[in-house]
mmCIF file of C-alpha atoms in Angstrom:
data_model
loop_
_atom_site.group_PDB
_atom_site.id
_atom_site.type_symbol
_atom_site.label_atom_id
_atom_site.label_comp_id
_atom_site.label_asym_id
_atom_site.label_seq_id
_atom_site.Cartn_x
_atom_site.Cartn_y
_atom_site.Cartn_z
ATOM 1 C CA UNK A 815 12.592 12.007 32.452
ATOM 2 C CA UNK A 816 11.312 13.018 35.869
ATOM 3 C CA UNK A 817 11.092 16.644 34.720
ATOM 4 C CA UNK A 818 9.083 15.609 31.646
ATOM 5 C CA UNK A 819 6.657 13.559 33.765
ATOM 6 C CA UNK A 820 6.206 16.457 36.190
ATOM 7 C CA UNK A 821 5.550 18.791 33.275
ATOM 8 C CA UNK A 822 2.877 16.525 31.798
ATOM 9 C CA UNK A 823 1.239 16.157 35.203
ATOM 10 C CA UNK A 824 1.096 19.938 35.701
ATOM 11 C CA UNK A 825 -0.421 20.423 32.240
ATOM 12 C CA UNK A 826 -3.145 17.855 32.988
ATOM 13 C CA UNK A 827 -3.891 19.498 36.327
ATOM 14 C CA UNK A 828 -4.151 22.928 34.665
ATOM 15 C CA UNK A 829 -6.479 21.546 31.970
ATOM 16 C CA UNK A 830 -8.690 19.872 34.594
ATOM 17 C CA UNK A 831 -8.842 23.068 36.667
ATOM 18 C CA UNK A 832 -9.900 25.069 33.625
ATOM 19 C CA UNK A 833 -12.652 22.557 32.771
ATOM 20 C CA UNK A 834 -13.963 22.678 36.333
ATOM 21 C CA UNK A 835 -14.092 26.484 36.307
ATOM 22 C CA UNK A 836 -15.996 26.490 33.012
ATOM 23 C CA UNK A 837 -18.440 23.861 34.275
ATOM 24 C CA UNK A 838 -19.118 25.897 37.397
ATOM 25 C CA UNK A 839 -20.257 28.854 35.271
ATOM 26 C CA UNK A 840 -22.969 26.821 33.520
ATOM 27 C CA UNK A 841 -26.515 26.993 34.982
ATOM 28 C CA UNK A 842 -27.742 23.778 36.636
ATOM 29 C CA UNK A 843 -31.361 22.692 36.189
ATOM 30 C CA UNK A 844 -32.789 20.787 39.140
ATOM 31 C CA UNK A 845 -35.490 18.245 38.369
ATOM 32 C CA UNK A 846 -37.933 18.857 41.229
ATOM 33 C CA UNK A 847 -40.064 15.876 40.262
ATOM 34 C CA UNK A 848 -37.296 13.571 41.475
ATOM 35 C CA UNK A 849 -37.702 15.045 44.957
ATOM 36 C CA UNK A 850 -41.151 13.450 45.242
ATOM 37 C CA UNK A 851 -39.619 10.105 46.146
ATOM 38 C CA UNK A 852 -36.906 11.360 48.482
ATOM 39 C CA UNK A 853 -35.919 8.588 50.860
ATOM 40 C CA UNK A 854 -36.211 8.950 54.591
ATOM 41 C CA UNK A 855 -32.716 8.402 55.961
ATOM 42 C CA UNK A 856 -33.407 8.874 59.652
ATOM 43 C CA UNK A 857 -36.923 8.710 61.129
ATOM 44 C CA UNK A 858 -37.447 10.316 64.524
ATOM 45 C CA UNK A 859 -39.192 8.883 67.547
ATOM 46 C CA UNK A 860 -41.722 11.599 68.469
ATOM 47 C CA UNK A 861 -42.165 12.704 72.048
ATOM 48 C CA UNK A 862 -44.907 15.342 72.151
ATOM 49 C CA UNK A 863 -48.354 16.097 70.775
ATOM 50 C CA UNK A 864 -48.266 18.502 67.859
ATOM 51 C CA UNK A 865 -52.006 18.457 67.177
ATOM 52 C CA UNK A 866 -55.068 16.585 68.469
ATOM 53 C CA UNK A 867 -58.415 16.669 66.706
ATOM 54 C CA UNK A 868 -61.715 14.889 66.040
ATOM 55 C CA UNK A 869 -61.148 13.143 62.727
ATOM 56 C CA UNK A 870 -64.514 11.365 62.359
ATOM 57 C CA UNK A 871 -67.920 10.984 64.011
ATOM 58 C CA UNK A 872 -66.969 7.576 65.343
ATOM 59 C CA UNK A 873 -64.004 5.227 65.313
ATOM 60 C CA UNK A 874 -61.071 6.102 63.033
ATOM 61 C CA UNK A 875 -60.107 2.836 61.385
ATOM 62 C CA UNK A 876 -57.367 3.726 58.902
ATOM 63 C CA UNK A 877 -54.819 6.395 57.996
ATOM 64 C CA UNK A 878 -52.341 6.815 55.134
ATOM 65 C CA UNK A 879 -49.907 9.585 54.154
ATOM 66 C CA UNK A 880 -49.090 10.663 50.629
ATOM 67 C CA UNK A 881 -45.587 9.743 49.461
ATOM 68 C CA UNK A 882 -44.171 13.225 48.923
ATOM 69 C CA UNK A 883 -45.932 15.915 50.970
ATOM 70 C CA UNK A 884 -47.930 16.362 54.165
ATOM 71 C CA UNK A 885 -51.380 15.300 53.022
ATOM 72 C CA UNK A 886 -53.005 12.274 54.601
ATOM 73 C CA UNK A 887 -56.307 10.413 54.429
ATOM 74 C CA UNK A 888 -58.429 8.845 57.166
ATOM 75 C CA UNK A 889 -61.365 6.448 57.019
ATOM 76 C CA UNK A 890 -63.864 5.772 59.742
ATOM 77 C CA UNK A 891 -66.940 4.131 61.130
ATOM 78 C CA UNK A 892 -69.011 7.159 60.076
ATOM 79 C CA UNK A 893 -68.812 5.887 56.439
ATOM 80 C CA UNK A 894 -66.587 8.808 55.396
ATOM 81 C CA UNK A 895 -63.162 9.182 53.832
ATOM 82 C CA UNK A 896 -61.422 12.475 54.589
ATOM 83 C CA UNK A 897 -58.427 14.104 52.938
ATOM 84 C CA UNK A 898 -56.337 16.376 55.186
ATOM 85 C CA UNK A 899 -53.376 18.724 54.755
ATOM 86 C CA UNK A 900 -50.879 19.700 57.453
ATOM 87 C CA UNK A 901 -49.926 23.301 56.691
ATOM 88 C CA UNK A 902 -48.118 25.810 58.938
ATOM 89 C CA UNK A 903 -48.790 23.846 62.076
ATOM 90 C CA UNK A 904 -52.503 23.436 61.313
ATOM 91 C CA UNK A 905 -54.488 20.477 59.995
ATOM 92 C CA UNK A 906 -57.033 21.426 57.340
ATOM 93 C CA UNK A 907 -59.765 19.282 55.780
ATOM 94 C CA UNK A 908 -59.252 19.295 52.003
ATOM 95 C CA UNK A 909 -62.165 17.058 51.063
ATOM 96 C CA UNK A 910 -64.756 14.569 52.321
ATOM 97 C CA UNK A 911 -66.192 11.548 50.487
ATOM 98 C CA UNK A 912 -69.364 9.940 51.819
ATOM 99 C CA UNK A 913 -70.404 7.525 49.059
ATOM 100 C CA UNK A 914 -69.792 4.464 51.219
ATOM 101 C CA UNK A 915 -72.807 2.772 52.833
ATOM 102 C CA UNK A 916 -70.913 1.266 55.745
ATOM 103 C CA UNK A 917 -67.771 1.508 57.864
ATOM 104 C CA UNK A 918 -64.404 1.803 56.079
ATOM 105 C CA UNK A 919 -61.293 -0.090 57.122
ATOM 106 C CA UNK A 920 -58.400 0.852 54.814
ATOM 107 C CA UNK A 921 -57.132 3.753 52.700
ATOM 108 C CA UNK A 922 -54.345 3.925 50.114
ATOM 109 C CA UNK A 923 -52.860 6.444 47.646
ATOM 110 C CA UNK A 924 -51.701 5.504 44.160
ATOM 111 C CA UNK A 925 -48.059 6.024 43.159
ATOM 112 C CA UNK A 926 -48.817 9.242 41.251
ATOM 113 C CA UNK A 927 -50.842 10.655 44.173
ATOM 114 C CA UNK A 928 -53.821 11.316 41.958
ATOM 115 C CA UNK A 929 -56.217 8.730 43.370
ATOM 116 C CA UNK A 930 -57.432 7.659 46.807
ATOM 117 C CA UNK A 931 -58.695 4.117 47.465
ATOM 118 C CA UNK A 932 -60.808 2.890 50.391
ATOM 119 C CA UNK A 933 -62.284 -0.495 51.343
ATOM 120 C CA UNK A 934 -65.755 -0.688 52.865
ATOM 121 C CA UNK A 935 -67.948 -3.083 54.825
ATOM 122 C CA UNK A 936 -70.691 -2.561 52.198
ATOM 123 C CA UNK A 937 -68.851 -5.198 50.083
ATOM 124 C CA UNK A 938 -67.204 -2.606 47.798
ATOM 125 C CA UNK A 939 -64.038 -0.560 47.310
ATOM 126 C CA UNK A 940 -64.120 2.960 45.905
ATOM 127 C CA UNK A 941 -61.628 5.289 44.263
ATOM 128 C CA UNK A 942 -61.752 9.085 44.328
ATOM 129 C CA UNK A 943 -59.783 11.792 42.559
ATOM 130 C CA UNK A 944 -57.601 13.629 45.086
ATOM 131 C CA UNK A 945 -58.027 16.978 43.315
ATOM 132 C CA UNK A 946 -61.792 17.244 43.795
ATOM 133 C CA UNK A 947 -62.732 14.114 45.827
ATOM 134 C CA UNK A 948 -65.138 13.031 43.089
ATOM 135 C CA UNK A 949 -65.673 9.309 42.772
ATOM 136 C CA UNK A 950 -63.916 7.657 39.824
ATOM 137 C CA UNK A 951 -64.515 3.923 40.320
ATOM 138 C CA UNK A 952 -66.751 1.672 42.408
ATOM 139 C CA UNK A 953 -65.421 -1.886 42.619
ATOM 140 C CA UNK A 954 -68.255 -4.287 43.452
ATOM 141 C CA UNK A 955 -68.240 -8.075 43.390
ATOM 142 C CA UNK A 956 -67.345 -9.275 46.884
ATOM 143 C CA UNK A 957 -70.090 -10.966 48.894
ATOM 144 C CA UNK A 958 -68.927 -9.801 52.311
ATOM 145 C CA UNK A 959 -67.161 -6.797 53.846
ATOM 146 C CA UNK A 960 -63.921 -5.667 52.208
ATOM 147 C CA UNK A 961 -61.248 -5.206 54.863
ATOM 148 C CA UNK A 962 -58.318 -4.060 52.711
ATOM 149 C CA UNK A 963 -57.644 -2.699 49.226
ATOM 150 C CA UNK A 964 -54.305 -1.595 47.783
ATOM 151 C CA UNK A 965 -53.020 -0.196 44.499
ATOM 152 C CA UNK A 966 -50.758 -2.628 42.657
ATOM 153 C CA UNK A 967 -47.632 -0.735 41.641
ATOM 154 C CA UNK A 968 -48.105 1.659 38.737
ATOM 155 C CA UNK A 969 -50.119 -0.688 36.563
ATOM 156 C CA UNK A 970 -53.611 0.733 37.058
ATOM 157 C CA UNK A 971 -54.651 -2.297 39.085
ATOM 158 C CA UNK A 972 -56.048 -2.859 42.577
ATOM 159 C CA UNK A 973 -56.140 -5.883 44.874
ATOM 160 C CA UNK A 974 -58.871 -6.242 47.491
ATOM 161 C CA UNK A 975 -59.302 -8.753 50.308
ATOM 162 C CA UNK A 976 -62.652 -9.633 51.861
ATOM 163 C CA UNK A 977 -64.351 -11.686 54.545
ATOM 164 C CA UNK A 978 -65.898 -13.670 51.687
ATOM 165 C CA UNK A 979 -62.490 -15.455 51.680
ATOM 166 C CA UNK A 980 -61.423 -14.132 48.292
ATOM 167 C CA UNK A 981 -58.816 -11.824 46.819
ATOM 168 C CA UNK A 982 -59.875 -9.900 43.734
ATOM 169 C CA UNK A 983 -57.670 -8.172 41.158
ATOM 170 C CA UNK A 984 -59.224 -5.167 39.421
ATOM 171 C CA UNK A 985 -58.161 -3.506 36.177
ATOM 172 C CA UNK A 986 -59.110 0.169 36.362
ATOM 173 C CA UNK A 987 -58.702 0.713 32.632
ATOM 174 C CA UNK A 988 -61.138 -2.080 31.840
ATOM 175 C CA UNK A 989 -63.272 -1.229 34.894
ATOM 176 C CA UNK A 990 -63.567 -4.916 35.703
ATOM 177 C CA UNK A 991 -62.446 -7.678 38.041
ATOM 178 C CA UNK A 992 -59.908 -9.676 36.035
ATOM 179 C CA UNK A 993 -59.207 -12.372 38.598
ATOM 180 C CA UNK A 994 -60.762 -13.833 41.745
ATOM 181 C CA UNK A 995 -58.706 -16.051 44.056
ATOM 182 C CA UNK A 996 -60.164 -18.268 46.757
ATOM 183 C CA UNK A 997 -57.953 -17.491 49.767
ATOM 184 C CA UNK A 998 -59.220 -20.214 52.164
ATOM 185 C CA UNK A 999 -60.041 -17.809 55.020
ATOM 186 C CA UNK A 1000 -61.372 -14.300 55.717
ATOM 187 C CA UNK A 1001 -58.830 -11.683 54.609
ATOM 188 C CA UNK A 1002 -57.948 -8.848 57.013
ATOM 189 C CA UNK A 1003 -55.119 -7.200 55.037
ATOM 190 C CA UNK A 1004 -53.186 -7.422 51.764
ATOM 191 C CA UNK A 1005 -49.884 -6.009 50.481
ATOM 192 C CA UNK A 1006 -47.893 -6.419 47.287
ATOM 193 C CA UNK A 1007 -44.338 -7.637 47.795
ATOM 194 C CA UNK A 1008 -42.653 -6.416 44.610
ATOM 195 C CA UNK A 1009 -42.678 -3.387 42.337
ATOM 196 C CA UNK A 1010 -44.065 -5.405 39.414
ATOM 197 C CA UNK A 1011 -47.087 -6.344 41.538
ATOM 198 C CA UNK A 1012 -46.897 -10.030 40.619
ATOM 199 C CA UNK A 1013 -46.568 -11.180 44.245
ATOM 200 C CA UNK A 1014 -49.234 -10.531 46.862
ATOM 201 C CA UNK A 1015 -49.252 -11.317 50.587
ATOM 202 C CA UNK A 1016 -52.482 -11.716 52.547
ATOM 203 C CA UNK A 1017 -53.192 -11.945 56.295
ATOM 204 C CA UNK A 1018 -56.087 -14.078 57.494
ATOM 205 C CA UNK A 1019 -58.589 -14.893 60.217
ATOM 206 C CA UNK A 1020 -57.281 -18.489 60.369
ATOM 207 C CA UNK A 1021 -53.924 -17.199 61.726
ATOM 208 C CA UNK A 1022 -52.084 -17.684 58.441
ATOM 209 C CA UNK A 1023 -50.095 -15.400 56.157
ATOM 210 C CA UNK A 1024 -50.324 -16.540 52.546
ATOM 211 C CA UNK A 1025 -48.054 -15.677 49.640
ATOM 212 C CA UNK A 1026 -49.443 -15.537 46.108
ATOM 213 C CA UNK A 1027 -47.848 -15.402 42.678
ATOM 214 C CA UNK A 1028 -50.301 -13.837 40.227
ATOM 215 C CA UNK A 1029 -49.021 -16.178 37.544
ATOM 216 C CA UNK A 1030 -50.093 -19.205 39.573
ATOM 217 C CA UNK A 1031 -53.471 -20.507 40.726
ATOM 218 C CA UNK A 1032 -52.397 -21.466 44.249
ATOM 219 C CA UNK A 1033 -50.544 -19.845 47.135
ATOM 220 C CA UNK A 1034 -46.794 -20.348 46.897
ATOM 221 C CA UNK A 1035 -46.266 -20.482 50.648
ATOM 222 C CA UNK A 1036 -47.976 -19.881 53.983
ATOM 223 C CA UNK A 1037 -46.871 -19.162 57.547
ATOM 224 C CA UNK A 1038 -48.962 -20.110 60.584
ATOM 225 C CA UNK A 1039 -48.830 -17.745 63.571
ATOM 226 C CA UNK A 1040 -50.434 -17.862 67.031
ATOM 227 C CA UNK A 1041 -53.367 -15.523 66.414
ATOM 228 C CA UNK A 1042 -55.531 -13.852 63.790
ATOM 229 C CA UNK A 1043 -53.578 -11.585 61.451
ATOM 230 C CA UNK A 1044 -54.853 -8.001 61.672
ATOM 231 C CA UNK A 1045 -52.375 -6.182 59.409
ATOM 232 C CA UNK A 1046 -49.340 -6.477 57.157
ATOM 233 C CA UNK A 1047 -46.677 -3.936 56.207
ATOM 234 C CA UNK A 1048 -43.602 -4.217 53.997
ATOM 235 C CA UNK A 1049 -40.244 -2.610 54.654
ATOM 236 C CA UNK A 1050 -38.988 -0.196 52.000
ATOM 237 C CA UNK A 1051 -36.306 -2.618 50.795
ATOM 238 C CA UNK A 1052 -38.932 -5.340 50.370
ATOM 239 C CA UNK A 1053 -37.026 -7.915 52.437
ATOM 240 C CA UNK A 1054 -39.101 -7.760 55.639
ATOM 241 C CA UNK A 1055 -42.783 -8.143 56.465
ATOM 242 C CA UNK A 1056 -44.357 -6.787 59.665
ATOM 243 C CA UNK A 1057 -47.441 -8.640 60.855
ATOM 244 C CA UNK A 1058 -49.810 -7.606 63.643
ATOM 245 C CA UNK A 1059 -51.261 -10.635 65.446
ATOM 246 C CA UNK A 1060 -54.149 -11.076 67.887
ATOM 247 C CA UNK A 1061 -51.835 -12.862 70.338
ATOM 248 C CA UNK A 1062 -50.834 -9.295 71.314
ATOM 249 C CA UNK A 1063 -47.595 -9.200 69.400
ATOM 250 C CA UNK A 1064 -45.994 -8.049 66.172
ATOM 251 C CA UNK A 1065 -43.958 -10.502 64.106
ATOM 252 C CA UNK A 1066 -41.059 -9.640 61.798
ATOM 253 C CA UNK A 1067 -40.727 -12.044 58.864
ATOM 254 C CA UNK A 1068 -37.657 -12.192 56.626
ATOM 255 C CA UNK A 1069 -38.621 -13.126 53.063
ATOM 256 C CA UNK A 1070 -35.165 -14.536 52.396
ATOM 257 C CA UNK A 1071 -35.364 -16.900 55.384
ATOM 258 C CA UNK A 1072 -39.123 -17.400 55.035
ATOM 259 C CA UNK A 1073 -39.473 -17.358 58.794
ATOM 260 C CA UNK A 1074 -40.283 -15.187 61.810
ATOM 261 C CA UNK A 1075 -37.023 -13.645 62.987
ATOM 262 C CA UNK A 1076 -38.269 -11.299 65.728
ATOM 263 C CA UNK A 1077 -41.271 -10.744 68.001
ATOM 264 C CA UNK A 1078 -42.338 -7.358 69.398
ATOM 265 C CA UNK A 1079 -44.415 -7.271 72.585
ATOM 266 C CA UNK A 1080 -44.628 -5.350 75.860
ATOM 267 C CA UNK A 1081 -46.389 -5.285 79.212
ATOM 268 C CA UNK A 1082 -49.780 -3.648 78.733
ATOM 269 C CA UNK A 1083 -49.725 -3.979 74.944
ATOM 270 C CA UNK A 1084 -53.014 -5.465 73.699
ATOM 271 C CA UNK A 1085 -54.350 -5.690 70.145
ATOM 272 C CA UNK A 1086 -57.850 -4.224 70.351
ATOM 273 C CA UNK A 1087 -59.543 -5.356 67.107
ATOM 274 C CA UNK A 1088 -59.153 -7.466 63.978
ATOM 275 C CA UNK A 1089 -58.166 -4.427 61.888
ATOM 276 C CA UNK A 1090 -55.479 -2.907 64.143
ATOM 277 C CA UNK A 1091 -52.748 -1.649 61.790
ATOM 278 C CA UNK A 1092 -49.007 -1.792 62.575
ATOM 279 C CA UNK A 1093 -46.444 0.076 60.469
ATOM 280 C CA UNK A 1094 -42.725 0.375 59.806
ATOM 281 C CA UNK A 1095 -41.092 3.792 59.980
ATOM 282 C CA UNK A 1096 -40.117 4.856 56.427
ATOM 283 C CA UNK A 1097 -36.425 4.168 57.105
ATOM 284 C CA UNK A 1098 -37.172 0.738 58.587
ATOM 285 C CA UNK A 1099 -35.546 1.485 61.951
ATOM 286 C CA UNK A 1100 -38.743 1.363 64.013
ATOM 287 C CA UNK A 1101 -42.200 -0.169 64.016
ATOM 288 C CA UNK A 1102 -45.320 1.228 65.660
ATOM 289 C CA UNK A 1103 -48.688 -0.105 66.740
ATOM 290 C CA UNK A 1104 -51.587 1.127 68.846
ATOM 291 C CA UNK A 1105 -52.868 -0.694 71.905
ATOM 292 C CA UNK A 1106 -56.212 -1.255 73.591
ATOM 293 C CA UNK A 1107 -54.927 0.682 76.616
ATOM 294 C CA UNK A 1108 -54.614 3.869 74.532
ATOM 295 C CA UNK A 1109 -50.840 3.695 74.187
ATOM 296 C CA UNK A 1110 -48.838 4.051 70.986
ATOM 297 C CA UNK A 1111 -45.981 1.534 71.236
ATOM 298 C CA UNK A 1112 -42.727 1.981 69.278
ATOM 299 C CA UNK A 1113 -40.029 -0.719 68.991
ATOM 300 C CA UNK A 1114 -36.508 -0.830 67.547
ATOM 301 C CA UNK A 1115 -36.663 -3.240 64.603
ATOM 302 C CA UNK A 1116 -33.038 -4.426 64.785
ATOM 303 C CA UNK A 1117 -33.201 -5.468 68.447
ATOM 304 C CA UNK A 1118 -36.881 -5.864 69.327
ATOM 305 C CA UNK A 1119 -36.461 -3.475 72.270
ATOM 306 C CA UNK A 1120 -39.360 -1.239 73.250
ATOM 307 C CA UNK A 1121 -38.224 2.316 72.477
ATOM 308 C CA UNK A 1122 -41.131 4.431 73.685
ATOM 309 C CA UNK A 1123 -44.814 4.439 74.627
ATOM 310 C CA UNK A 1124 -46.752 7.591 73.722
ATOM 311 C CA UNK A 1125 -49.715 8.419 75.966
ATOM 312 C CA UNK A 1126 -52.500 10.762 74.871
ATOM 313 C CA UNK A 1127 -55.400 8.599 73.666
ATOM 314 C CA UNK A 1128 -58.161 7.564 76.067
ATOM 315 C CA UNK A 1129 -59.429 4.609 73.991
ATOM 316 C CA UNK A 1130 -58.229 1.769 71.763
ATOM 317 C CA UNK A 1131 -55.675 3.008 69.195
ATOM 318 C CA UNK A 1132 -56.523 1.328 65.882
ATOM 319 C CA UNK A 1133 -54.184 2.770 63.244
ATOM 320 C CA UNK A 1134 -50.791 4.521 63.124
ATOM 321 C CA UNK A 1135 -48.599 5.801 60.290
ATOM 322 C CA UNK A 1136 -45.384 7.792 59.886
ATOM 323 C CA UNK A 1137 -45.164 10.590 57.320
ATOM 324 C CA UNK A 1138 -42.971 9.858 54.276
ATOM 325 C CA UNK A 1139 -40.026 11.854 55.678
ATOM 326 C CA UNK A 1140 -40.228 10.213 59.106
ATOM 327 C CA UNK A 1141 -40.614 13.339 61.239
ATOM 328 C CA UNK A 1142 -44.354 13.077 61.974
ATOM 329 C CA UNK A 1143 -46.431 10.206 63.347
ATOM 330 C CA UNK A 1144 -50.221 10.030 63.230
ATOM 331 C CA UNK A 1145 -52.291 7.769 65.480
ATOM 332 C CA UNK A 1146 -56.063 7.261 65.468
ATOM 333 C CA UNK A 1147 -58.437 5.736 68.008
ATOM 334 C CA UNK A 1148 -61.887 4.264 68.500
ATOM 335 C CA UNK A 1149 -63.293 7.464 69.995
ATOM 336 C CA UNK A 1150 -63.014 9.884 67.014
ATOM 337 C CA UNK A 1151 -59.578 11.212 67.958
ATOM 338 C CA UNK A 1152 -56.461 11.523 65.857
ATOM 339 C CA UNK A 1153 -53.142 12.681 67.314
ATOM 340 C CA UNK A 1154 -50.220 14.103 65.347
ATOM 341 C CA UNK A 1155 -46.910 13.530 67.130
ATOM 342 C CA UNK A 1156 -43.577 15.276 66.510
ATOM 343 C CA UNK A 1157 -40.161 15.688 68.097
ATOM 344 C CA UNK A 1158 -40.637 19.350 69.074
#
């Protein structure tokens, strides 16, 4: 019986080996489109200046990277939105949009990386085509400056937050505002907290973070902090919210606990304006924020420890953002400058 069992086992092994050899001979087609959303597994903490340049003719208020390559957009006090590309160690301007009539405070790319969205102090948000930087939509209806605008998932919708104390939901297909929500206080930033874009989080002048369900008329929850909320950012897994606060700290909020679980601060770290933007690294290990003293401060998310302070700016650092793969960090300041940081 043992001999028969051994014989059957050897036959199965031989059959499996033959199938593996035949499979190895077949050509394998790699779907390169799936590489566009490659996850960052290990972000680096940069330590040197790769490139320093004048990004705008005034303060640089916002920066955002595309999700799959090394293009990024900046928006500034000179009323311009610029699209850049980092190629072979050089930063090249790919396009400039100047339709805004006032300073811009946020930029965002859609999921397909075809459109670029910016919020302006002229009470409007605008959308351009990335290919030619021609304007596609102008979203008007707010009665005060728009501080933040974000694409809502892949649904062809946009949410904008304004100092007129409202959130507005826009349907790009219908070219119309489909909902206006009274948010109780001036809005400095907005994010969507799920892939279906039914939940929105807003940060406010009255020191509160509010949570909204688009199927409801009222906020579902709110958290009171110790200063005005200047920015919000969601971790990739959607469980954590990073808030920048005018009490000169960053707060980490766990959605599951509905509470602040960690505070990030440091000697010399000062929030310089009501639109200072703090960001997670794409792998969620670190968070970064610029300071009024010109430093770029990086903390370890899991412990709250200060990891590094990067020094190159000579004025208030307003916005920072990691590239999608986590190996480049861009910081922008009040005096036209943008700095690209890397490990080498």
